[in-house]
Amino acid sequence: MFRSVAPSPADPVYLLSQQVREDTAPEKVDLGFGVYRNERGLYHELRALGAAKRILAQQDANHDYEVTTGSTAFLTNAAKVLFGWEADILSSGRVTSVQAISGTGAIHLGALFLARTPSFKGKKVYIGTPARGNYVPLFNLVGFEVVTYRHYDVSTGTVDFDSLLTATRTAYAGSIFVLQGCCHNPSGADFSLAQWDTLADEMQAKKLFPLFDMAYQGLGASLDEDAYGLRLFAGRNLELLACQSFSKNFGLYGERVGVLHAVSQDADVAARVYERLRCLIRWEFSSSPAYGARLVNIILSDKELRQDWQAELDKIQKRLADNRKALHVELVEKRSAPGSWSSILSSNGLFCFLPLSPQQCERLAAEFHIHMLQNGRINLAGLNRSNIDHVASALVKVMSSSLSRL
């Protein structure tokens, strides 16, 4: 029976990880991974997380299930991080929060919920490109047709806002727009505050529905600044979905800690949304992993731990920004590298695009043992004092060699 299974498309991230593992050169540099690594290229455990693990061990919390939708205390704290610690909307009864299997699981649950809501029957999902590799198949999987527009302008290294506005002005009412709230993956190109204001005006006027992907809150500017767009929409009494992940900003990648938040018109509607989400969770995966959520809740419930978490998150954000500046200095000021490198400085979060072709990326891996996705996306956390000179020198050689062939 299984002979009828069709071949599946290759996953470039998985293939890259295999390539990195097989490269045994001592000068190897991995810029293709999707998580935060410290200066030594290793997993970084936050101080507050280590403290929370010790506290939880002393509590002997066992390994019992949480309720289907997740711990109420955890969900309350998660909503405070996203919407603001003292946000009025949290006491309005309009916000429904349920635990999901990290950010991707939250997006899937949200997509499934929308696909089974009569108001969205026949509606299309709009996604800016380039996008996370699982966006399009994820929405296709639950029956939505996906329309794409250009999010990133290669010529400027910034958001192609005109392309987005064209999409909003031609979309029918009720169309779903997937918006990354901050630290865009893969480009790092985020909306300015003024662009968020304009986008909110446009989407409100056209009655378009926003689905926010909040995977990197705190890694762009700050916890509050990174949530500006989401809070702007929520403050206008617009209905929306927000998919929150604690993988990156708590370092809980493998624990799969996420939340789906739904903002409804009023508390009565929110109660019905909650019951529908509860059913979908029960039917699909019954409940979410508890361990990571308990750790997050310990940190967010303790003022000192929460402040320490925020302080260390600020340091991580600063290191990413410093790495951006350092790479730009090495390329432009020290080496006068050919091409435009402004996207390094104009982007936010873990990622940015380098102006490289797939062939140039392949050469960097084969000759210089520098690994990245073939679209030129790099993770700034992969740079450190011991490898940045090697990376910059290799980039200049590859770019200069390409120009000499023209």
mmCIF file of C-alpha atoms in Angstrom:
data_model
loop_
_atom_site.group_PDB
_atom_site.id
_atom_site.type_symbol
_atom_site.label_atom_id
_atom_site.label_comp_id
_atom_site.label_asym_id
_atom_site.label_seq_id
_atom_site.Cartn_x
_atom_site.Cartn_y
_atom_site.Cartn_z
ATOM 1 C CA MET A 1 0.000 0.000 0.000
ATOM 2 C CA PHE A 2 2.786 2.448 0.851
ATOM 3 C CA ARG A 3 4.224 2.191 -2.687
ATOM 4 C CA SER A 4 1.665 4.827 -3.644
ATOM 5 C CA VAL A 5 3.323 7.415 -1.387
ATOM 6 C CA ALA A 6 4.650 10.239 -3.566
ATOM 7 C CA PRO A 7 8.185 11.611 -3.091
ATOM 8 C CA SER A 8 8.348 14.587 -0.733
ATOM 9 C CA PRO A 9 10.189 17.857 -1.354
ATOM 10 C CA ALA A 10 13.613 18.218 0.229
ATOM 11 C CA ASP A 11 13.988 20.408 3.314
ATOM 12 C CA PRO A 12 16.874 22.856 2.741
ATOM 13 C CA VAL A 13 17.375 23.408 6.477
ATOM 14 C CA TYR A 14 17.701 19.674 7.114
ATOM 15 C CA LEU A 15 20.062 19.238 4.165
ATOM 16 C CA LEU A 16 22.204 22.109 5.430
ATOM 17 C CA SER A 17 22.425 20.598 8.913
ATOM 18 C CA GLN A 18 23.662 17.352 7.347
ATOM 19 C CA GLN A 19 26.242 19.283 5.342
ATOM 20 C CA VAL A 20 27.501 21.021 8.469
ATOM 21 C CA ARG A 21 27.784 17.759 10.406
ATOM 22 C CA GLU A 22 29.817 16.167 7.625
ATOM 23 C CA ASP A 23 32.286 19.076 7.430
ATOM 24 C CA THR A 24 35.155 18.285 9.815
ATOM 25 C CA ALA A 25 37.359 21.290 8.961
ATOM 26 C CA PRO A 26 38.558 23.151 12.079
ATOM 27 C CA GLU A 27 37.702 26.522 10.503
ATOM 28 C CA LYS A 28 34.084 25.475 9.865
ATOM 29 C CA VAL A 29 31.508 28.226 10.455
ATOM 30 C CA ASP A 30 27.798 27.444 10.684
ATOM 31 C CA LEU A 31 25.633 30.455 9.824
ATOM 32 C CA GLY A 32 22.607 28.439 8.756
ATOM 33 C CA PHE A 33 21.055 27.285 12.022
ATOM 34 C CA GLY A 34 17.821 28.827 13.251
ATOM 35 C CA VAL A 35 18.429 29.302 16.972
ATOM 36 C CA TYR A 36 20.519 31.510 19.247
ATOM 37 C CA ARG A 37 24.055 30.356 20.003
ATOM 38 C CA ASN A 38 26.540 32.027 22.350
ATOM 39 C CA GLU A 39 29.999 33.389 21.566
ATOM 40 C CA ARG A 40 31.433 29.861 21.636
ATOM 41 C CA GLY A 41 28.798 28.580 19.231
ATOM 42 C CA LEU A 42 27.014 26.577 21.925
ATOM 43 C CA TYR A 43 23.507 26.417 23.360
ATOM 44 C CA HIS A 44 23.003 29.268 25.810
ATOM 45 C CA GLU A 45 20.951 28.594 28.939
ATOM 46 C CA LEU A 46 19.510 31.749 30.451
ATOM 47 C CA ARG A 47 20.304 32.283 34.133
ATOM 48 C CA ALA A 48 16.603 32.586 34.971
ATOM 49 C CA LEU A 49 15.892 29.331 33.180
ATOM 50 C CA GLY A 50 18.547 27.501 35.182
ATOM 51 C CA ALA A 51 17.046 28.893 38.387
ATOM 52 C CA ALA A 52 13.541 27.862 37.310
ATOM 53 C CA LYS A 53 14.722 24.306 36.620
ATOM 54 C CA ARG A 54 16.101 24.061 40.146
ATOM 55 C CA ILE A 55 12.890 25.454 41.635
ATOM 56 C CA LEU A 56 10.738 23.044 39.648
ATOM 57 C CA ALA A 57 12.910 20.091 40.686
ATOM 58 C CA GLN A 58 12.364 20.998 44.345
ATOM 59 C CA GLN A 59 8.606 21.215 43.821
ATOM 60 C CA ASP A 60 8.455 17.617 42.536
ATOM 61 C CA ALA A 61 5.776 18.639 40.042
ATOM 62 C CA ASN A 62 5.718 15.107 38.516
ATOM 63 C CA HIS A 63 4.866 14.438 34.880
ATOM 64 C CA ASP A 64 1.096 14.537 34.920
ATOM 65 C CA TYR A 65 -0.918 16.114 32.104
ATOM 66 C CA GLU A 66 -1.962 19.730 32.214
ATOM 67 C CA VAL A 67 -5.547 20.466 31.220
ATOM 68 C CA THR A 68 -6.296 20.346 27.503
ATOM 69 C CA THR A 69 -5.802 24.072 26.900
ATOM 70 C CA GLY A 70 -2.817 24.509 29.236
ATOM 71 C CA SER A 71 -2.156 25.938 32.696
ATOM 72 C CA THR A 72 -4.247 29.050 33.372
ATOM 73 C CA ALA A 73 -1.400 30.724 35.275
ATOM 74 C CA PHE A 74 1.039 30.124 32.415
ATOM 75 C CA LEU A 75 -1.420 31.372 29.798
ATOM 76 C CA THR A 76 -2.175 34.504 31.811
ATOM 77 C CA ASN A 77 1.518 35.340 32.091
ATOM 78 C CA ALA A 78 2.121 34.570 28.410
ATOM 79 C CA ALA A 79 -0.620 37.012 27.434
ATOM 80 C CA LYS A 80 0.955 39.691 29.637
ATOM 81 C CA VAL A 81 4.287 39.303 27.838
ATOM 82 C CA LEU A 82 2.605 39.639 24.460
ATOM 83 C CA PHE A 83 -0.037 42.307 25.041
ATOM 84 C CA GLY A 84 1.661 44.237 27.852
ATOM 85 C CA TRP A 85 1.862 43.578 31.555
ATOM 86 C CA GLU A 86 -0.872 46.095 32.414
ATOM 87 C CA ALA A 87 -2.779 46.029 29.107
ATOM 88 C CA ASP A 88 -6.469 46.895 29.434
ATOM 89 C CA ILE A 89 -7.413 44.253 26.883
ATOM 90 C CA LEU A 90 -6.408 41.496 29.318
ATOM 91 C CA SER A 91 -9.250 42.394 31.680
ATOM 92 C CA SER A 92 -11.814 42.819 28.899
ATOM 93 C CA GLY A 93 -12.580 39.125 28.459
ATOM 94 C CA ARG A 94 -11.851 39.475 24.729
ATOM 95 C CA VAL A 95 -8.592 37.489 24.766
ATOM 96 C CA THR A 96 -8.659 33.702 24.524
ATOM 97 C CA SER A 97 -5.339 31.923 25.160
ATOM 98 C CA VAL A 98 -4.584 28.226 24.720
ATOM 99 C CA GLN A 99 -1.294 26.365 24.829
ATOM 100 C CA ALA A 100 0.043 24.982 21.553
ATOM 101 C CA ILE A 101 3.054 23.010 20.368
ATOM 102 C CA SER A 102 5.372 26.003 20.051
ATOM 103 C CA GLY A 103 4.987 28.637 17.347
ATOM 104 C CA THR A 104 4.446 26.305 14.398
ATOM 105 C CA GLY A 105 1.838 24.375 16.359
ATOM 106 C CA ALA A 106 0.101 27.634 17.252
ATOM 107 C CA ILE A 107 -0.006 28.664 13.583
ATOM 108 C CA HIS A 108 -1.365 25.253 12.599
ATOM 109 C CA LEU A 109 -4.022 25.380 15.307
ATOM 110 C CA GLY A 110 -4.954 28.905 14.250
ATOM 111 C CA ALA A 111 -5.144 27.893 10.594
ATOM 112 C CA LEU A 112 -7.284 24.873 11.473
ATOM 113 C CA PHE A 113 -9.605 27.062 13.551
ATOM 114 C CA LEU A 114 -10.019 29.591 10.730
ATOM 115 C CA ALA A 115 -10.575 26.856 8.138
ATOM 116 C CA ARG A 116 -13.480 25.549 10.235
ATOM 117 C CA THR A 117 -15.018 28.961 10.926
ATOM 118 C CA PRO A 118 -17.836 29.764 8.455
ATOM 119 C CA SER A 119 -16.823 33.439 8.127
ATOM 120 C CA PHE A 120 -13.551 32.369 6.496
ATOM 121 C CA LYS A 121 -14.993 29.848 4.043
ATOM 122 C CA GLY A 122 -13.464 30.497 0.621
ATOM 123 C CA LYS A 123 -11.114 33.192 1.929
ATOM 124 C CA LYS A 124 -7.486 33.378 0.826
ATOM 125 C CA VAL A 125 -4.329 33.596 2.910
ATOM 126 C CA TYR A 126 -1.776 36.265 1.961
ATOM 127 C CA ILE A 127 1.880 35.600 2.726
ATOM 128 C CA GLY A 128 4.854 37.865 2.029
ATOM 129 C CA THR A 129 7.861 36.272 0.357
ATOM 130 C CA PRO A 130 10.411 35.131 1.141
ATOM 131 C CA ALA A 131 8.777 33.456 4.108
ATOM 132 C CA ARG A 132 9.338 30.658 6.559
ATOM 133 C CA GLY A 133 9.446 27.426 4.595
ATOM 134 C CA ASN A 134 6.419 25.863 6.291
ATOM 135 C CA TYR A 135 3.957 28.740 5.876
ATOM 136 C CA VAL A 136 2.494 27.853 2.489
ATOM 137 C CA PRO A 137 2.186 24.066 3.001
ATOM 138 C CA LEU A 138 0.805 24.639 6.493
ATOM 139 C CA PHE A 139 -2.135 26.675 5.206
ATOM 140 C CA ASN A 140 -2.571 24.471 2.128
ATOM 141 C CA LEU A 141 -2.782 21.485 4.472
ATOM 142 C CA VAL A 142 -6.000 22.769 6.064
ATOM 143 C CA GLY A 143 -7.541 23.761 2.730
ATOM 144 C CA PHE A 144 -6.643 27.424 2.237
ATOM 145 C CA GLU A 145 -5.506 28.901 -1.063
ATOM 146 C CA VAL A 146 -2.357 30.985 -0.562
ATOM 147 C CA VAL A 147 -1.577 34.222 -2.398
ATOM 148 C CA THR A 148 1.925 35.676 -2.173
ATOM 149 C CA TYR A 149 3.255 39.207 -2.415
ATOM 150 C CA ARG A 150 6.817 40.491 -2.128
ATOM 151 C CA HIS A 151 7.815 41.311 1.452
ATOM 152 C CA TYR A 152 11.522 41.896 0.840
ATOM 153 C CA ASP A 153 13.012 44.204 -1.778
ATOM 154 C CA VAL A 154 16.411 42.785 -2.732
ATOM 155 C CA SER A 155 17.510 46.061 -4.327
ATOM 156 C CA THR A 156 17.086 48.058 -1.104
ATOM 157 C CA GLY A 157 17.437 45.341 1.526
ATOM 158 C CA THR A 158 14.243 46.564 3.183
ATOM 159 C CA VAL A 159 10.508 45.840 3.275
ATOM 160 C CA ASP A 160 8.670 46.219 -0.035
ATOM 161 C CA PHE A 161 5.805 48.054 1.608
ATOM 162 C CA ASP A 162 4.192 49.078 -1.672
ATOM 163 C CA SER A 163 3.797 45.412 -2.597
ATOM 164 C CA LEU A 164 2.028 44.746 0.700
ATOM 165 C CA LEU A 165 -0.285 47.733 0.275
ATOM 166 C CA THR A 166 -1.161 46.579 -3.232
ATOM 167 C CA ALA A 167 -2.086 43.195 -1.772
ATOM 168 C CA THR A 168 -4.267 44.727 0.952
ATOM 169 C CA ARG A 169 -6.051 46.972 -1.552
ATOM 170 C CA THR A 170 -6.865 44.128 -3.938
ATOM 171 C CA ALA A 171 -7.778 41.505 -1.316
ATOM 172 C CA TYR A 172 -11.403 40.783 -0.506
ATOM 173 C CA ALA A 173 -12.806 41.479 2.959
ATOM 174 C CA GLY A 174 -12.064 38.635 5.346
ATOM 175 C CA SER A 175 -8.809 37.682 3.642
ATOM 176 C CA ILE A 176 -6.146 36.504 6.079
ATOM 177 C CA PHE A 177 -2.752 38.223 6.201
ATOM 178 C CA VAL A 178 0.107 36.426 7.951
ATOM 179 C CA LEU A 179 2.288 39.076 9.607
ATOM 180 C CA GLN A 180 5.574 38.500 11.411
ATOM 181 C CA GLY A 181 5.506 40.930 14.314
ATOM 182 C CA CYS A 182 9.278 41.381 14.506
ATOM 183 C CA CYS A 183 12.640 39.906 13.466
ATOM 184 C CA HIS A 184 11.376 38.693 10.102
ATOM 185 C CA ASN A 185 12.494 35.201 9.155
ATOM 186 C CA PRO A 186 14.340 34.877 6.801
ATOM 187 C CA SER A 187 15.113 38.498 5.860
ATOM 188 C CA GLY A 188 15.268 40.388 9.162
ATOM 189 C CA ALA A 189 13.428 43.217 7.362
ATOM 190 C CA ASP A 190 10.771 44.589 9.715
ATOM 191 C CA PHE A 191 8.061 47.213 9.339
ATOM 192 C CA SER A 192 8.762 50.664 10.748
ATOM 193 C CA LEU A 193 6.333 52.062 13.327
ATOM 194 C CA ALA A 194 4.884 54.358 10.660
ATOM 195 C CA GLN A 195 4.380 51.396 8.332
ATOM 196 C CA TRP A 196 2.571 49.496 11.069
ATOM 197 C CA ASP A 197 0.272 52.503 11.534
ATOM 198 C CA THR A 198 -0.477 52.655 7.810
ATOM 199 C CA LEU A 199 -1.007 48.900 7.593
ATOM 200 C CA ALA A 200 -3.457 48.960 10.499
ATOM 201 C CA ASP A 201 -5.429 51.733 8.768
ATOM 202 C CA GLU A 202 -5.543 49.797 5.501
ATOM 203 C CA MET A 203 -6.508 46.459 7.016
ATOM 204 C CA GLN A 204 -9.138 47.987 9.258
ATOM 205 C CA ALA A 205 -10.695 49.860 6.333
ATOM 206 C CA LYS A 206 -10.745 46.738 4.135
ATOM 207 C CA LYS A 207 -11.877 44.406 6.960
ATOM 208 C CA LEU A 208 -8.860 42.140 6.515
ATOM 209 C CA PHE A 209 -7.889 39.614 9.179
ATOM 210 C CA PRO A 210 -4.378 39.593 10.722
ATOM 211 C CA LEU A 211 -2.630 36.463 11.949
ATOM 212 C CA PHE A 212 0.524 37.447 13.848
ATOM 213 C CA ASP A 213 3.543 35.169 14.088
ATOM 214 C CA MET A 214 5.434 36.250 17.228
ATOM 215 C CA ALA A 215 8.404 33.887 17.287
ATOM 216 C CA TYR A 216 11.185 36.307 18.263
ATOM 217 C CA GLN A 217 9.754 38.879 20.680
ATOM 218 C CA GLY A 218 12.613 40.553 22.552
ATOM 219 C CA LEU A 219 15.350 39.778 20.020
ATOM 220 C CA GLY A 220 14.717 42.785 17.760
ATOM 221 C CA ALA A 221 14.546 45.906 19.918
ATOM 222 C CA SER A 222 12.789 45.050 23.189
ATOM 223 C CA LEU A 223 9.828 43.018 24.395
ATOM 224 C CA ASP A 224 7.550 46.052 24.136
ATOM 225 C CA GLU A 225 8.862 47.525 20.882
ATOM 226 C CA ASP A 226 8.781 44.158 19.139
ATOM 227 C CA ALA A 227 5.074 43.842 19.970
ATOM 228 C CA TYR A 228 4.144 47.306 18.665
ATOM 229 C CA GLY A 229 2.253 46.090 15.607
ATOM 230 C CA LEU A 230 0.293 43.430 17.456
ATOM 231 C CA ARG A 231 -0.673 45.797 20.274
ATOM 232 C CA LEU A 232 -1.675 48.458 17.756
ATOM 233 C CA PHE A 233 -4.142 46.110 16.057
ATOM 234 C CA ALA A 234 -5.448 44.763 19.364
ATOM 235 C CA GLY A 235 -5.910 48.303 20.685
ATOM 236 C CA ARG A 236 -8.199 49.108 17.766
ATOM 237 C CA ASN A 237 -10.637 46.396 18.845
ATOM 238 C CA LEU A 238 -9.818 44.342 15.762
ATOM 239 C CA GLU A 239 -10.225 40.583 15.829
ATOM 240 C CA LEU A 240 -6.970 38.711 15.297
ATOM 241 C CA LEU A 241 -4.920 35.622 16.050
ATOM 242 C CA ALA A 242 -1.447 35.791 17.587
ATOM 243 C CA CYS A 243 0.913 32.820 17.590
ATOM 244 C CA GLN A 244 3.494 33.070 20.371
ATOM 245 C CA SER A 245 6.637 30.987 20.771
ATOM 246 C CA PHE A 246 8.983 30.753 23.747
ATOM 247 C CA SER A 247 11.624 28.782 21.846
ATOM 248 C CA LYS A 248 13.963 31.661 21.042
ATOM 249 C CA ASN A 249 13.416 34.162 23.860
ATOM 250 C CA PHE A 250 13.598 31.481 26.584
ATOM 251 C CA GLY A 251 15.940 29.018 24.867
ATOM 252 C CA LEU A 252 13.339 26.247 25.140
ATOM 253 C CA TYR A 253 13.590 24.973 21.571
ATOM 254 C CA GLY A 254 13.011 21.274 22.152
ATOM 255 C CA GLU A 255 10.344 21.778 24.832
ATOM 256 C CA ARG A 256 7.896 23.183 22.245
ATOM 257 C CA VAL A 257 6.307 25.921 24.355
ATOM 258 C CA GLY A 258 3.813 28.089 22.502
ATOM 259 C CA VAL A 259 0.468 29.824 22.859
ATOM 260 C CA LEU A 260 -2.306 30.731 20.461
ATOM 261 C CA HIS A 261 -4.126 33.924 21.444
ATOM 262 C CA ALA A 262 -7.414 34.956 19.830
ATOM 263 C CA VAL A 263 -8.775 38.485 20.229
ATOM 264 C CA SER A 264 -12.550 38.598 19.726
ATOM 265 C CA GLN A 265 -15.121 41.396 19.557
ATOM 266 C CA ASP A 266 -16.496 40.697 23.018
ATOM 267 C CA ALA A 267 -16.348 38.237 25.897
ATOM 268 C CA ASP A 268 -19.305 36.165 24.680
ATOM 269 C CA VAL A 269 -17.637 35.502 21.331
ATOM 270 C CA ALA A 270 -14.334 34.816 23.101
ATOM 271 C CA ALA A 271 -16.002 32.098 25.179
ATOM 272 C CA ARG A 272 -17.205 30.336 22.028
ATOM 273 C CA VAL A 273 -13.747 30.666 20.463
ATOM 274 C CA TYR A 274 -12.231 29.060 23.554
ATOM 275 C CA GLU A 275 -14.564 26.075 23.380
ATOM 276 C CA ARG A 276 -13.854 25.540 19.692
ATOM 277 C CA LEU A 277 -10.087 25.681 20.265
ATOM 278 C CA ARG A 278 -10.429 23.291 23.197
ATOM 279 C CA CYS A 279 -12.187 20.808 20.936
ATOM 280 C CA LEU A 280 -9.599 21.111 18.171
ATOM 281 C CA ILE A 281 -6.771 20.523 20.651
ATOM 282 C CA ARG A 282 -8.521 17.492 22.125
ATOM 283 C CA TRP A 283 -9.186 16.019 18.699
ATOM 284 C CA GLU A 284 -5.654 16.578 17.374
ATOM 285 C CA PHE A 285 -3.100 16.248 20.179
ATOM 286 C CA SER A 286 -5.044 16.230 23.457
ATOM 287 C CA SER A 287 -2.644 18.484 25.404
ATOM 288 C CA SER A 288 0.684 20.279 25.070
ATOM 289 C CA PRO A 289 4.043 19.521 26.735
ATOM 290 C CA ALA A 290 3.998 20.702 30.346
ATOM 291 C CA TYR A 291 7.655 20.912 31.437
ATOM 292 C CA GLY A 292 8.722 23.961 29.440
ATOM 293 C CA ALA A 293 5.496 25.827 30.162
ATOM 294 C CA ARG A 294 6.013 25.271 33.888
ATOM 295 C CA LEU A 295 9.522 26.734 33.630
ATOM 296 C CA VAL A 296 8.278 29.804 31.770
ATOM 297 C CA ASN A 297 5.535 30.297 34.331
ATOM 298 C CA ILE A 298 7.991 30.131 37.240
ATOM 299 C CA ILE A 299 10.097 32.867 35.643
ATOM 300 C CA LEU A 300 7.194 35.123 34.708
ATOM 301 C CA SER A 301 5.559 34.708 38.133
ATOM 302 C CA ASP A 302 8.680 35.806 40.032
ATOM 303 C CA LYS A 303 9.564 39.504 39.720
ATOM 304 C CA GLU A 304 13.306 39.010 40.221
ATOM 305 C CA LEU A 305 13.541 36.103 37.782
ATOM 306 C CA ARG A 306 11.446 37.986 35.250
ATOM 307 C CA GLN A 307 13.689 41.033 35.479
ATOM 308 C CA ASP A 308 16.796 38.879 35.143
ATOM 309 C CA TRP A 309 15.288 37.173 32.082
ATOM 310 C CA GLN A 310 14.555 40.525 30.468
ATOM 311 C CA ALA A 311 18.031 41.855 31.280
ATOM 312 C CA GLU A 312 19.736 38.826 29.735
ATOM 313 C CA LEU A 313 17.427 38.995 26.727
ATOM 314 C CA ASP A 314 18.502 42.614 26.259
ATOM 315 C CA LYS A 315 22.148 41.487 26.276
ATOM 316 C CA ILE A 316 21.414 38.863 23.630
ATOM 317 C CA GLN A 317 19.690 41.484 21.491
ATOM 318 C CA LYS A 318 22.687 43.798 21.915
ATOM 319 C CA ARG A 319 25.121 41.049 20.904
ATOM 320 C CA LEU A 320 23.157 40.440 17.708
ATOM 321 C CA ALA A 321 23.195 44.170 16.945
ATOM 322 C CA ASP A 322 26.928 44.365 17.703
ATOM 323 C CA ASN A 323 27.605 41.420 15.377
ATOM 324 C CA ARG A 324 25.753 43.248 12.622
ATOM 325 C CA LYS A 325 27.906 46.326 13.062
ATOM 326 C CA ALA A 326 31.099 44.279 13.291
ATOM 327 C CA LEU A 327 30.394 42.358 10.082
ATOM 328 C CA HIS A 328 29.541 45.563 8.244
ATOM 329 C CA VAL A 329 32.777 47.183 9.444
ATOM 330 C CA GLU A 330 34.837 44.163 8.359
ATOM 331 C CA LEU A 331 33.259 44.125 4.907
ATOM 332 C CA VAL A 332 32.784 47.786 4.056
ATOM 333 C CA GLU A 333 35.241 49.828 6.103
ATOM 334 C CA LYS A 334 38.160 47.420 6.328
ATOM 335 C CA ARG A 335 37.893 45.568 3.019
ATOM 336 C CA SER A 336 35.783 47.779 0.708
ATOM 337 C CA ALA A 337 33.785 44.724 -0.287
ATOM 338 C CA PRO A 338 32.035 45.018 -3.657
ATOM 339 C CA GLY A 339 28.258 45.140 -3.636
ATOM 340 C CA SER A 340 25.694 46.563 -1.243
ATOM 341 C CA TRP A 341 25.758 45.414 2.379
ATOM 342 C CA SER A 342 23.272 47.855 3.906
ATOM 343 C CA SER A 343 20.807 45.048 4.647
ATOM 344 C CA ILE A 344 23.119 43.869 7.421
ATOM 345 C CA LEU A 345 22.501 47.065 9.388
ATOM 346 C CA SER A 346 18.860 47.640 8.450
ATOM 347 C CA SER A 347 17.657 44.201 9.565
ATOM 348 C CA ASN A 348 16.637 43.002 13.034
ATOM 349 C CA GLY A 349 16.823 39.830 15.084
ATOM 350 C CA LEU A 350 18.707 36.644 14.365
ATOM 351 C CA PHE A 351 18.716 36.819 10.583
ATOM 352 C CA CYS A 352 19.665 38.891 7.581
ATOM 353 C CA PHE A 353 20.160 38.305 3.887
ATOM 354 C CA LEU A 354 23.550 38.640 2.241
ATOM 355 C CA PRO A 355 23.590 39.577 -1.483
ATOM 356 C CA LEU A 356 24.771 36.149 -2.603
ATOM 357 C CA SER A 357 23.718 33.743 -5.329
ATOM 358 C CA PRO A 358 23.204 30.025 -4.626
ATOM 359 C CA GLN A 359 26.455 29.335 -6.477
ATOM 360 C CA GLN A 360 28.349 31.750 -4.248
ATOM 361 C CA CYS A 361 26.863 30.112 -1.147
ATOM 362 C CA GLU A 362 27.981 26.719 -2.457
ATOM 363 C CA ARG A 363 31.509 28.024 -3.018
ATOM 364 C CA LEU A 364 31.659 29.468 0.498
ATOM 365 C CA ALA A 365 30.841 26.018 1.859
ATOM 366 C CA ALA A 366 33.127 24.039 -0.452
ATOM 367 C CA GLU A 367 36.227 26.256 -0.314
ATOM 368 C CA PHE A 368 35.942 28.177 2.943
ATOM 369 C CA HIS A 369 33.771 25.862 5.085
ATOM 370 C CA ILE A 370 31.244 28.629 5.719
ATOM 371 C CA HIS A 371 27.727 27.212 5.660
ATOM 372 C CA MET A 372 24.461 29.070 5.078
ATOM 373 C CA LEU A 373 21.180 28.589 3.263
ATOM 374 C CA GLN A 374 21.428 29.059 -0.486
ATOM 375 C CA ASN A 375 19.167 32.108 -0.364
ATOM 376 C CA GLY A 376 21.936 33.944 1.514
ATOM 377 C CA ARG A 377 20.246 33.968 4.908
ATOM 378 C CA ILE A 378 22.691 34.014 7.798
ATOM 379 C CA ASN A 379 22.220 33.780 11.550
ATOM 380 C CA LEU A 380 24.115 36.633 13.208
ATOM 381 C CA ALA A 381 24.518 34.543 16.363
ATOM 382 C CA GLY A 382 26.916 32.323 14.400
ATOM 383 C CA LEU A 383 29.481 35.130 14.219
ATOM 384 C CA ASN A 384 32.058 35.637 16.947
ATOM 385 C CA ARG A 385 35.460 37.211 17.515
ATOM 386 C CA SER A 386 37.290 34.100 16.348
ATOM 387 C CA ASN A 387 35.534 33.658 12.991
ATOM 388 C CA ILE A 388 34.352 37.048 11.769
ATOM 389 C CA ASP A 389 37.648 37.834 10.011
ATOM 390 C CA HIS A 390 37.523 34.490 8.183
ATOM 391 C CA VAL A 391 33.900 35.066 7.160
ATOM 392 C CA ALA A 392 34.505 38.606 5.905
ATOM 393 C CA SER A 393 37.631 37.623 3.958
ATOM 394 C CA ALA A 394 35.842 34.724 2.294
ATOM 395 C CA LEU A 395 32.859 36.886 1.356
ATOM 396 C CA VAL A 396 35.125 39.460 -0.293
ATOM 397 C CA LYS A 397 36.999 36.768 -2.227
ATOM 398 C CA VAL A 398 33.798 35.186 -3.488
ATOM 399 C CA MET A 399 32.217 38.505 -4.456
ATOM 400 C CA SER A 400 35.391 39.816 -6.116
ATOM 401 C CA SER A 401 35.883 36.589 -8.048
ATOM 402 C CA SER A 402 32.328 36.765 -9.375
ATOM 403 C CA LEU A 403 32.819 40.349 -10.538
ATOM 404 C CA SER A 404 36.091 39.501 -12.279
ATOM 405 C CA ARG A 405 34.259 36.985 -14.462
ATOM 406 C CA LEU A 406 31.823 39.585 -15.773
#
